Amino acid sequence: MSEQITELPAVEEFVQFFPAGSNAKGEYHCSECGYGVAVYRTLPQCPMCGGSTWEQSTWSPFRRAVHD
């Protein structure tokens, strides 16, 4: 008999989504198209695709230096 083993994703692999209208502060990107926003109050509906779920961007003090 073949036994299938499924593993749960590691905690680091879990992505939390935030719905449009949620109170938020920081940098987020649309989970549908990747459009990025910096917000200080509430997450909007995505102006590019109309998506309503956001992922918080990973913060790094060196992120901008790598891209410049």
Short mmCIF file of C-alpha atoms in Angstrom, two decimals:
data_model
loop_
_atom_site.label_atom_id
_atom_site.label_comp_id
_atom_site.label_asym_id
_atom_site.label_seq_id
_atom_site.Cartn_x
_atom_site.Cartn_y
_atom_site.Cartn_z
CA MET A 1 0.00 0.00 0.00
CA SER A 2 1.32 3.45 -0.93
CA GLU A 3 1.27 5.96 1.89
CA GLN A 4 1.27 9.67 1.11
CA ILE A 5 2.94 11.92 3.64
CA THR A 6 2.02 15.57 3.68
CA GLU A 7 4.09 18.07 5.56
CA LEU A 8 2.76 21.29 7.01
CA PRO A 9 4.50 24.43 5.73
CA ALA A 10 7.20 25.85 7.96
CA VAL A 11 6.27 28.95 9.93
CA GLU A 12 8.59 31.04 7.74
CA GLU A 13 6.58 30.01 4.65
CA PHE A 14 3.26 31.29 6.00
CA VAL A 15 2.08 34.49 4.33
CA GLN A 16 -0.46 36.63 6.13
CA PHE A 17 -2.95 38.47 3.93
CA PHE A 18 -4.62 41.74 4.91
CA PRO A 19 -7.97 42.78 3.38
CA ALA A 20 -8.57 46.21 1.88
CA GLY A 21 -9.98 48.53 4.53
CA SER A 22 -7.80 47.12 7.32
CA ASN A 23 -5.89 49.57 9.49
CA ALA A 24 -2.24 49.29 8.52
CA LYS A 25 1.08 51.10 8.56
CA GLY A 26 4.02 50.16 6.38
CA GLU A 27 4.74 48.77 2.92
CA TYR A 28 2.41 46.24 1.32
CA HIS A 29 2.01 44.70 -2.11
CA CYS A 30 -1.11 43.42 -3.84
CA SER A 31 -1.36 39.64 -3.63
CA GLU A 32 -2.88 39.52 -7.12
CA CYS A 33 -0.67 41.80 -9.26
CA GLY A 34 2.25 42.76 -7.00
CA TYR A 35 1.56 46.52 -7.02
CA GLY A 36 3.23 48.14 -3.99
CA VAL A 37 1.89 50.78 -1.63
CA ALA A 38 3.07 52.54 1.50
CA VAL A 39 0.18 53.18 3.85
CA TYR A 40 -0.28 54.97 7.16
CA ARG A 41 -4.00 54.46 7.79
CA THR A 42 -6.04 51.91 5.83
CA LEU A 43 -5.24 49.57 2.98
CA PRO A 44 -6.99 50.63 -0.22
CA GLN A 45 -8.38 48.48 -2.99
CA CYS A 46 -5.54 47.96 -5.48
CA PRO A 47 -5.58 50.83 -8.01
CA MET A 48 -3.97 48.65 -10.69
CA CYS A 49 -6.10 45.48 -10.70
CA GLY A 50 -8.89 46.12 -8.18
CA GLY A 51 -7.59 43.38 -5.86
CA SER A 52 -8.61 43.44 -2.23
CA THR A 53 -5.89 41.43 -0.47
CA TRP A 54 -2.44 42.66 0.51
CA GLU A 55 0.77 41.07 1.76
CA GLN A 56 3.15 42.98 4.01
CA SER A 57 6.47 43.59 2.26
CA THR A 58 9.55 42.14 3.86
CA TRP A 59 11.53 44.94 5.46
CA SER A 60 15.28 45.10 5.18
CA PRO A 61 17.56 48.05 5.91
CA PHE A 62 19.61 47.09 2.84
CA ARG A 63 16.77 46.45 0.37
CA ARG A 64 17.00 49.86 -1.31
CA ALA A 65 20.80 49.75 -1.45
CA VAL A 66 20.68 46.48 -3.39
CA HIS A 67 18.25 47.90 -5.96
CA ASP A 68 20.07 51.26 -6.43
#
